[in-house]
Short mmCIF file of C-alpha atoms and ligand atoms in Angstrom, two decimals:
data_model
loop_
_atom_site.label_atom_id
_atom_site.label_comp_id
_atom_site.label_asym_id
_atom_site.label_seq_id
_atom_site.Cartn_x
_atom_site.Cartn_y
_atom_site.Cartn_z
CA UNK C 1 22.10 -4.58 0.29
CA UNK C 2 22.63 -7.85 1.97
CA UNK C 3 20.85 -8.08 5.27
CA UNK C 4 22.50 -11.30 6.30
CA UNK C 5 24.25 -9.84 9.29
CA UNK C 6 21.70 -7.50 10.86
CA UNK C 7 19.59 -8.46 13.83
CA UNK C 8 18.28 -4.99 14.68
CA UNK C 9 16.08 -2.73 12.57
CA UNK C 10 14.77 0.71 13.48
CA UNK C 11 11.31 1.48 12.18
CA UNK C 12 10.41 5.15 12.00
CA UNK C 13 6.69 5.77 12.02
CA UNK C 14 5.02 8.38 9.86
CA UNK C 15 1.98 10.39 10.90
CA UNK C 16 1.53 8.78 14.28
CA UNK C 17 2.50 11.97 16.08
CA UNK C 18 -0.68 13.53 14.71
CA UNK C 19 -2.96 11.29 16.65
CA UNK C 20 -2.85 12.66 20.18
CA UNK C 21 -4.73 10.42 22.57
CA UNK C 22 -5.14 7.70 19.95
CA UNK C 23 -1.43 7.35 19.46
CA UNK C 24 -1.09 4.10 21.44
CA UNK C 25 -3.71 2.50 19.18
CA UNK C 26 -1.79 3.53 16.09
CA UNK C 27 1.46 2.13 17.43
CA UNK C 28 -0.34 -1.05 18.31
CA UNK C 29 -1.71 -1.40 14.77
CA UNK C 30 1.69 -0.73 13.19
CA UNK C 31 3.36 -3.22 15.52
CA UNK C 32 0.76 -5.86 14.79
CA UNK C 33 1.38 -5.53 11.05
CA UNK C 34 5.17 -5.64 11.48
CA UNK C 35 4.83 -8.71 13.67
CA UNK C 36 2.73 -10.48 11.07
CA UNK C 37 5.30 -9.80 8.33
CA UNK C 38 8.31 -10.77 10.44
CA UNK C 39 6.62 -13.98 11.57
CA UNK C 40 6.27 -15.04 7.93
CA UNK C 41 9.96 -14.45 7.12
CA UNK C 42 11.85 -15.10 10.34
CA UNK C 43 11.57 -18.34 12.27
CA UNK C 44 13.59 -17.35 15.36
CA UNK C 45 11.98 -15.40 18.24
CA UNK C 46 11.99 -11.61 17.86
CA UNK C 47 10.89 -8.49 19.73
CA UNK C 48 9.32 -5.19 18.74
CA UNK C 49 9.79 -2.44 21.30
CA UNK C 50 8.76 1.19 21.42
CA UNK C 51 11.77 3.43 21.69
CA UNK C 52 10.73 7.05 21.83
CA UNK C 53 8.94 7.77 18.56
CA UNK C 54 10.19 4.68 16.79
CA UNK C 55 9.94 0.91 16.93
CA UNK C 56 12.95 -1.31 17.38
CA UNK C 57 12.75 -4.77 15.86
CA UNK C 58 15.37 -7.18 17.12
CA UNK C 59 16.21 -10.87 17.33
CA UNK C 60 19.06 -13.12 18.42
CA UNK C 61 19.32 -14.35 14.84
CA UNK C 62 20.02 -12.15 11.82
CA UNK C 63 17.10 -11.23 9.60
CA UNK C 64 16.89 -12.32 5.96
CA UNK C 65 17.21 -10.03 2.94
CA UNK C 66 13.55 -10.27 1.96
CA UNK C 67 12.46 -8.60 5.15
CA UNK C 68 13.37 -5.04 4.15
CA UNK C 69 11.19 -4.87 0.99
CA UNK C 70 8.34 -6.48 2.92
CA UNK C 71 8.62 -3.88 5.69
CA UNK C 72 8.74 -1.12 3.08
CA UNK C 73 5.16 -2.02 2.17
CA UNK C 74 3.70 -1.60 5.62
CA UNK C 75 1.47 1.50 5.81
CA UNK C 76 2.41 3.81 8.66
CA UNK C 77 6.16 3.19 8.46
CA UNK C 78 8.12 6.16 7.23
CA UNK C 79 11.50 4.46 6.99
CA UNK C 80 13.32 1.25 7.81
CA UNK C 81 16.92 1.30 8.98
CA UNK C 82 19.01 -1.80 9.69
CA UNK C 83 21.46 -0.82 12.43
CA UNK C 84 24.25 -2.12 14.58
CA UNK C 85 23.55 -1.82 18.31
CA UNK C 86 26.70 -1.10 20.33
CA UNK C 87 27.49 0.00 23.87
CA UNK C 88 26.83 3.72 24.20
CA UNK C 89 30.38 5.07 24.29
CA UNK C 90 32.36 6.95 21.68
CA UNK C 91 34.94 4.26 21.15
CA UNK C 92 32.42 1.54 20.29
CA UNK C 93 30.37 3.94 18.18
CA UNK C 94 33.43 4.90 16.10
CA UNK C 95 34.47 1.28 15.66
CA UNK C 96 30.99 0.30 14.45
CA UNK C 97 30.78 3.31 12.13
CA UNK C 98 34.08 2.33 10.55
CA UNK C 99 33.21 -1.32 10.02
CA UNK C 100 29.74 -0.51 8.62
CA UNK C 101 31.13 2.09 6.24
CA UNK C 102 34.18 0.10 5.18
CA UNK C 103 31.98 -2.71 3.97
CA UNK C 104 30.10 -0.38 1.64
CA UNK C 105 32.67 2.08 0.29
CA UNK C 106 34.41 0.83 -2.83
CA UNK C 107 35.02 4.15 -4.62
CA UNK C 108 35.46 7.81 -3.64
CA UNK C 109 32.33 8.68 -1.66
CA UNK C 110 31.03 11.75 0.15
CA UNK C 111 29.49 11.37 3.58
CA UNK C 112 28.04 13.11 6.58
CA UNK C 113 27.44 11.89 10.11
CA UNK C 114 24.03 12.52 11.69
CA UNK C 115 23.73 12.06 15.43
CA UNK C 116 20.58 12.00 17.54
CA UNK C 117 21.14 11.95 21.25
CA UNK C 118 17.95 10.65 22.81
CA UNK C 119 19.77 10.06 26.09
CA UNK C 120 20.74 13.56 27.14
CA UNK C 121 22.94 12.17 29.90
CA UNK C 122 25.39 10.97 27.28
CA UNK C 123 28.55 12.99 28.03
CA UNK C 124 29.06 14.38 24.48
CA UNK C 125 26.53 16.45 22.56
CA UNK C 126 25.39 15.46 19.07
CA UNK C 127 27.75 17.85 17.27
CA UNK C 128 30.69 16.49 19.17
CA UNK C 129 29.75 12.87 18.44
CA UNK C 130 29.36 13.63 14.73
CA UNK C 131 32.71 15.40 14.68
CA UNK C 132 34.54 12.59 16.42
CA UNK C 133 32.97 9.85 14.33
CA UNK C 134 33.56 11.84 11.14
CA UNK C 135 37.21 12.28 12.09
CA UNK C 136 37.63 8.57 12.80
CA UNK C 137 36.07 7.67 9.46
CA UNK C 138 38.27 10.08 7.49
CA UNK C 139 41.34 8.71 9.17
CA UNK C 140 40.53 5.04 8.48
CA UNK C 141 38.87 5.10 5.08
CA UNK C 142 40.78 6.91 2.38
CA UNK C 143 38.00 7.06 -0.18
CA UNK C 144 35.77 9.18 2.07
CA UNK C 145 35.32 12.94 1.99
CA UNK C 146 32.88 15.10 3.89
CA UNK C 147 29.94 16.77 2.15
CA UNK C 148 27.49 18.34 4.57
CA UNK C 149 25.03 19.43 1.87
CA UNK C 150 24.59 16.46 -0.46
CA UNK C 151 26.31 13.47 1.09
CA UNK C 152 26.06 10.19 -0.83
CA UNK C 153 26.39 8.28 2.41
CA UNK C 154 24.56 9.16 5.60
CA UNK C 155 26.05 7.67 8.72
CA UNK C 156 23.31 7.73 11.34
CA UNK C 157 23.94 7.44 15.03
CA UNK C 158 21.19 7.25 17.62
CA UNK C 159 22.13 7.24 21.26
CA UNK C 160 19.57 5.81 23.66
CA UNK C 161 19.97 5.00 27.37
CA UNK C 162 20.44 1.33 26.48
CA UNK C 163 22.35 1.29 23.23
CA UNK C 164 23.85 3.40 20.55
CA UNK C 165 22.59 2.42 17.11
CA UNK C 166 24.86 2.86 14.12
CA UNK C 167 23.43 2.55 10.62
CA UNK C 168 24.31 3.63 7.11
CA UNK C 169 21.21 2.64 5.15
CA UNK C 170 17.68 3.89 5.49
CA UNK C 171 14.93 2.53 3.25
CA UNK C 172 11.81 4.53 2.52
CA UNK C 173 8.48 3.05 3.62
CA UNK C 174 4.97 3.60 2.31
CA UNK C 175 4.26 6.07 5.12
CA UNK C 176 0.76 7.20 5.99
CA UNK C 177 -1.35 5.43 8.57
CA UNK C 178 -1.37 1.82 9.81
CA UNK C 179 -3.57 -0.89 8.38
CA UNK C 180 -7.28 -0.79 9.29
CA UNK C 181 -7.01 2.36 11.41
CA UNK C 182 -9.23 4.52 9.23
CA UNK C 183 -11.95 2.09 8.09
CA UNK C 184 -12.93 -0.77 5.83
CA UNK C 185 -13.39 -0.53 2.09
CA UNK C 186 -14.69 -2.72 -0.69
CA UNK C 187 -12.25 -2.12 -3.54
CA UNK C 188 -13.61 -2.56 -7.06
CA UNK C 189 -10.68 -4.11 -8.82
CA UNK C 190 -10.47 -4.44 -12.59
CA UNK C 191 -7.54 -5.49 -14.68
CA UNK C 192 -6.29 -2.08 -15.79
CA UNK C 193 -3.84 0.43 -14.36
CA UNK C 194 -6.19 2.58 -12.35
CA UNK C 195 -7.93 0.53 -9.69
CA UNK C 196 -4.72 -1.10 -8.35
CA UNK C 197 -3.13 2.33 -7.95
CA UNK C 198 -6.30 3.61 -6.25
CA UNK C 199 -6.06 0.66 -3.88
CA UNK C 200 -2.47 1.51 -3.00
CA UNK C 201 -3.42 5.13 -2.32
CA UNK C 202 -6.03 4.15 0.24
CA UNK C 203 -3.89 1.38 1.78
CA UNK C 204 -1.46 4.19 2.52
CA UNK C 205 -4.24 6.07 4.30
CA UNK C 206 -4.85 3.17 6.65
CA UNK C 207 -7.87 1.53 4.99
CA UNK C 208 -8.43 -2.20 5.26
CA UNK C 209 -9.60 -3.40 1.86
CA UNK C 210 -11.50 -6.36 0.52
CA UNK C 211 -11.09 -6.69 -3.22
CA UNK C 212 -13.98 -7.47 -5.49
CA UNK C 213 -13.83 -8.43 -9.14
CA UNK C 214 -16.94 -8.76 -11.28
CA UNK C 215 -16.21 -11.68 -13.50
CA UNK C 216 -18.16 -11.83 -16.74
CA UNK C 217 -17.57 -15.54 -17.29
CA UNK C 218 -18.34 -17.13 -19.80
CA UNK C 219 -18.13 -13.96 -21.87
CA UNK C 220 -14.51 -13.48 -20.86
CA UNK C 221 -11.80 -16.11 -20.54
CA UNK C 222 -10.36 -17.54 -17.34
CA UNK C 223 -7.06 -15.73 -17.78
CA UNK C 224 -8.61 -12.48 -16.57
CA UNK C 225 -9.44 -14.16 -13.27
CA UNK C 226 -5.84 -15.38 -12.99
CA UNK C 227 -4.68 -11.87 -13.71
CA UNK C 228 -6.86 -10.43 -10.94
CA UNK C 229 -5.60 -13.02 -8.45
CA UNK C 230 -2.05 -12.09 -9.34
CA UNK C 231 -2.87 -8.41 -8.96
CA UNK C 232 -4.54 -9.01 -5.61
CA UNK C 233 -1.38 -10.67 -4.34
CA UNK C 234 0.61 -7.51 -4.98
CA UNK C 235 -2.03 -5.29 -3.38
CA UNK C 236 -2.40 -7.70 -0.47
CA UNK C 237 1.28 -7.25 0.33
CA UNK C 238 0.41 -3.69 1.42
CA UNK C 239 -2.11 -5.07 3.93
CA UNK C 240 -1.93 -7.30 6.98
CA UNK C 241 -4.53 -9.68 5.55
CA UNK C 242 -6.87 -9.55 2.57
CA UNK C 243 -9.63 -11.29 0.71
CA UNK C 244 -10.61 -11.23 -2.94
CA UNK C 245 -14.22 -11.91 -3.94
CA UNK C 246 -14.69 -12.98 -7.54
CA UNK C 247 -18.37 -12.42 -8.27
CA UNK C 248 -19.97 -14.04 -11.33
CA UNK C 249 -21.42 -11.21 -13.35
CA UNK C 250 -21.81 -12.45 -16.94
CA UNK C 251 -25.50 -13.27 -16.70
CA UNK C 252 -26.33 -9.93 -15.10
CA UNK C 253 -24.45 -8.03 -17.79
CA UNK C 254 -26.20 -10.04 -20.45
CA UNK C 255 -29.60 -9.29 -18.89
CA UNK C 256 -28.80 -5.57 -18.70
CA UNK C 257 -27.57 -5.49 -22.29
CA UNK C 258 -30.82 -7.14 -23.40
CA UNK C 259 -33.17 -4.82 -21.55
CA UNK C 260 -31.71 -1.30 -21.66
CA UNK C 261 -31.05 1.28 -24.33
CA UNK C 262 -27.73 0.43 -25.85
CA UNK C 263 -26.03 3.70 -24.87
CA UNK C 264 -26.84 3.09 -21.18
CA UNK C 265 -25.13 -0.28 -20.93
CA UNK C 266 -21.80 0.83 -19.55
CA UNK C 267 -23.22 3.04 -16.84
CA UNK C 268 -25.76 0.39 -15.87
CA UNK C 269 -23.05 -2.26 -15.61
CA UNK C 270 -21.28 0.11 -13.26
CA UNK C 271 -24.45 0.74 -11.26
CA UNK C 272 -25.08 -2.96 -10.73
CA UNK C 273 -21.44 -3.45 -9.72
CA UNK C 274 -21.88 -0.73 -7.13
CA UNK C 275 -25.15 -2.30 -5.93
CA UNK C 276 -23.38 -5.64 -5.55
CA UNK C 277 -20.39 -4.03 -3.84
CA UNK C 278 -22.76 -2.40 -1.34
CA UNK C 279 -24.41 -5.76 -0.65
CA UNK C 280 -20.99 -7.26 -0.04
CA UNK C 281 -20.15 -4.30 2.20
CA UNK C 282 -23.30 -5.03 4.24
CA UNK C 283 -22.15 -8.59 4.64
CA UNK C 284 -18.54 -7.96 5.62
CA UNK C 285 -19.01 -4.67 7.43
CA UNK C 286 -17.32 -2.15 5.11
CA UNK C 287 -17.77 1.62 5.37
CA UNK C 288 -17.13 2.80 1.82
CA UNK C 289 -16.35 1.65 -1.71
CA UNK C 290 -13.23 2.39 -3.70
CA UNK C 291 -12.86 2.71 -7.44
CA UNK C 292 -10.19 3.77 -9.90
CA UNK C 293 -12.13 6.47 -11.76
CA UNK C 294 -10.23 9.45 -13.15
CA UNK C 295 -12.41 12.36 -14.20
CA UNK C 296 -13.20 12.28 -17.91
CA UNK C 297 -10.95 9.30 -18.66
CA UNK C 298 -13.82 7.39 -20.30
CA UNK C 299 -17.51 8.10 -20.71
CA UNK C 300 -18.54 6.41 -17.47
CA UNK C 301 -16.25 8.78 -15.61
CA UNK C 302 -17.92 12.06 -16.54
CA UNK C 303 -19.42 14.19 -13.77
CA UNK C 304 -22.92 13.27 -15.01
CA UNK C 305 -22.26 9.56 -14.76
CA UNK C 306 -20.34 9.79 -11.51
CA UNK C 307 -23.25 11.63 -9.91
CA UNK C 308 -25.72 8.97 -11.04
CA UNK C 309 -23.60 6.37 -9.30
CA UNK C 310 -23.21 8.47 -6.19
CA UNK C 311 -26.98 8.89 -5.98
CA UNK C 312 -27.63 5.15 -5.95
CA UNK C 313 -24.74 4.07 -3.73
CA UNK C 314 -25.59 3.42 -0.13
CA UNK C 315 -22.02 4.23 0.83
CA UNK C 316 -19.52 6.85 -0.28
CA UNK C 317 -17.46 5.83 -3.30
CA UNK C 318 -13.83 6.85 -2.83
CA UNK C 319 -12.08 7.83 -6.05
CA UNK C 320 -8.56 8.82 -5.11
CA UNK C 321 -7.44 9.11 -8.76
CA UNK C 322 -10.08 11.59 -9.94
CA UNK C 323 -7.43 14.28 -10.40
CA UNK C 324 -4.66 12.14 -11.84
CA UNK C 325 -3.48 11.98 -15.44
CA UNK C 326 -2.96 8.56 -17.02
CA UNK C 327 0.81 9.06 -17.19
CA UNK C 328 0.93 9.80 -13.46
CA UNK C 329 -1.09 6.69 -12.71
CA UNK C 330 1.18 4.52 -14.86
CA UNK C 331 4.30 5.97 -13.21
CA UNK C 332 2.92 5.14 -9.77
CA UNK C 333 1.92 1.65 -10.91
CA UNK C 334 5.57 0.97 -11.77
CA UNK C 335 6.68 2.04 -8.34
CA UNK C 336 4.19 -0.09 -6.45
CA UNK C 337 4.70 -3.23 -8.53
CA UNK C 338 1.36 -3.47 -10.35
CA UNK C 339 2.46 -2.17 -13.76
CA UNK C 340 3.69 -5.43 -15.23
CA UNK C 341 0.44 -7.17 -14.34
CA UNK C 342 -1.75 -4.33 -15.65
CA UNK C 343 -0.09 -4.51 -19.08
CA UNK C 344 -1.06 -8.15 -19.60
CA UNK C 345 -3.89 -8.05 -22.15
CA UNK C 346 -7.27 -9.32 -20.97
CA UNK C 347 -10.86 -9.70 -22.20
CA UNK C 348 -13.13 -7.00 -20.93
CA UNK C 349 -16.85 -7.71 -20.75
CA UNK C 350 -17.65 -4.01 -20.66
CA UNK C 351 -16.07 -3.60 -24.07
CA UNK C 352 -17.63 -6.84 -25.28
CA UNK C 353 -21.10 -5.41 -24.70
CA UNK C 354 -19.90 -1.86 -25.20
CA UNK C 355 -22.29 0.56 -26.88
CA UNK C 356 -21.04 2.45 -29.94
CA UNK C 357 -21.86 5.76 -28.26
CA UNK C 358 -22.02 5.45 -24.49
CA UNK C 359 -24.26 8.03 -22.87
CA UNK C 360 -22.48 11.11 -21.55
CA UNK C 361 -25.41 13.23 -20.42
CA UNK C 362 -27.84 10.64 -19.07
CA UNK C 363 -31.60 11.25 -19.08
CA UNK C 364 -32.63 11.10 -15.44
CA UNK C 365 -36.21 10.04 -16.22
CA UNK C 366 -35.12 7.06 -18.25
CA UNK C 367 -32.50 6.10 -15.68
CA UNK C 368 -35.02 6.19 -12.82
CA UNK C 369 -37.65 4.28 -14.74
CA UNK C 370 -35.22 1.58 -15.87
CA UNK C 371 -33.89 1.08 -12.37
CA UNK C 372 -37.37 0.94 -10.90
CA UNK C 373 -38.38 -1.75 -13.35
CA UNK C 374 -35.10 -3.70 -13.25
CA UNK C 375 -33.76 -4.25 -9.76
CA UNK C 376 -31.93 -7.55 -10.25
CA UNK C 377 -32.38 -8.31 -6.53
CA UNK C 378 -32.38 -12.09 -6.86
CA UNK C 379 -29.66 -12.11 -9.48
CA UNK C 380 -27.42 -9.99 -7.26
CA UNK C 381 -27.90 -12.07 -4.15
CA UNK C 382 -27.30 -15.25 -6.22
CA UNK C 383 -24.14 -13.76 -7.64
CA UNK C 384 -22.92 -12.87 -4.19
CA UNK C 385 -23.59 -16.27 -2.74
CA UNK C 386 -21.75 -17.86 -5.67
CA UNK C 387 -18.68 -15.67 -5.20
CA UNK C 388 -15.33 -17.39 -5.14
CA UNK C 389 -13.27 -16.17 -2.19
CA UNK C 390 -9.47 -16.08 -2.00
CA UNK C 391 -7.47 -15.18 1.12
CA UNK C 392 -3.97 -13.69 1.22
CA UNK C 393 -1.50 -13.19 4.01
CA UNK C 394 0.63 -10.11 4.65
CA UNK C 395 3.09 -11.17 1.95
CA UNK C 396 0.32 -11.67 -0.59
CA UNK C 397 0.72 -15.45 -0.50
P1 ATP M 401 -8.98 0.19 -14.40
O1 ATP M 401 -7.91 0.86 -15.18
O2 ATP M 401 -9.07 0.62 -13.01
O3 ATP M 401 -8.88 -1.29 -14.50
P2 ATP M 401 -10.63 1.05 -16.48
O4 ATP M 401 -9.72 2.10 -16.89
O5 ATP M 401 -10.79 -0.16 -17.29
O6 ATP M 401 -10.34 0.62 -15.00
P3 ATP M 401 -13.45 1.44 -16.22
O7 ATP M 401 -13.72 0.19 -16.91
O8 ATP M 401 -14.20 2.67 -16.57
O9 ATP M 401 -11.96 1.86 -16.26
O10 ATP M 401 -13.69 1.20 -14.68
C1 ATP M 401 -13.68 2.23 -13.75
C2 ATP M 401 -13.59 1.61 -12.36
O11 ATP M 401 -14.69 0.71 -12.14
C3 ATP M 401 -12.36 0.74 -12.20
O12 ATP M 401 -11.25 1.52 -11.82
C4 ATP M 401 -12.80 -0.22 -11.15
O13 ATP M 401 -12.71 0.38 -9.85
C5 ATP M 401 -14.27 -0.44 -11.46
N1 ATP M 401 -14.47 -1.65 -12.32
C6 ATP M 401 -14.64 -1.68 -13.64
N2 ATP M 401 -14.81 -2.95 -14.08
C7 ATP M 401 -14.78 -3.74 -12.99
C8 ATP M 401 -14.89 -5.15 -12.74
N3 ATP M 401 -15.09 -6.02 -13.75
N4 ATP M 401 -14.80 -5.60 -11.47
C9 ATP M 401 -14.58 -4.74 -10.45
N5 ATP M 401 -14.46 -3.41 -10.62
C10 ATP M 401 -14.56 -2.90 -11.86
MG1 MG M 402 -9.66 3.60 -15.88
#
């Protein structure tokens, strides 16, 4: 839809009603994120006001078309509806409903009018408003017919003490909880399908994320780094602000590969990544780690290997995809915009050093002994201090 002539947008919030006393904080966080996004796309002054359970974004100047998709990525927003504010009387409401609908209807279309009367002093009840507006629409626009069960077009009317809002489009948001309301995560981001989808899942639950990529340069090419930066931009567009840490990891992987039993390489690479992620979390104040594991997908994602990692991690490791099938993950990746980046082929250091038969049932004695004798403390703190850091704004730029 073209947004060229809308200067008012209703933002319906999702789970904010759950939060009782904390509700004002949640609204504040959602508003702050919206403000950040609008500021980047709209140069004229604008306002965001609370109006009952929703937010009303408005400006003297019309908003641009890119704003809607950007707002659709803000966690905590359930839906986004561009509307026409008119004086709260039936005549103006009908006129606006007709002009909004006329512009959109080019073929026979079914519709239904939905009215919410927030101002109970308004002289007509919701049913009556819907009936009147429906009648006016049927009279003016020949292609329309009423369908109260499965209307193609929903004409929404909201009557507040100040204005009546008339809108015919409502765009679905990410929903969930606003940015940074539930905690800070270090997200282990690799180039595949899983970790970006895992990141999206927890962005939706209100987690602020810092992305970390363990970069096995010079054993992998530079294109994988470019790929991760590109991926981070997409994931960053679901956050108010983000950072990506690219941590040099080639030497550490080489040292592990040289010193451990071959079948333990993969799980030890993972352990050292988790150690490094915890060190980074200490530094930036994160509460938990996030990874894209799905149970049994590969050998490092068996219960045995997952429990080894959980025993050494100082913080909980969130794994929102444990119960997802690959096809489900890929379907979600298409929806959130990461699919086309995930499919780009890339070098993978884990497979470069990959053992022929990665361990599935690890020997706890060997694991403990190896880790006692090989702590990589200096190597890890060197790697961390040599990290390359990239920052992204709320549009992922
Ligand atoms: P994905 O599909 O998420 O890219 P994958 O299918 O290649 O991962 P693994 O290599 O087993 O699966 O990795 C499991 C998880 O470990 C990933 O989802 C990611 O969270 C983390 N991970 C793996 N490699 C790296 C890396 N080089 N840098 C950061 N995190 C990594
Ligand atoms: Mg995977």
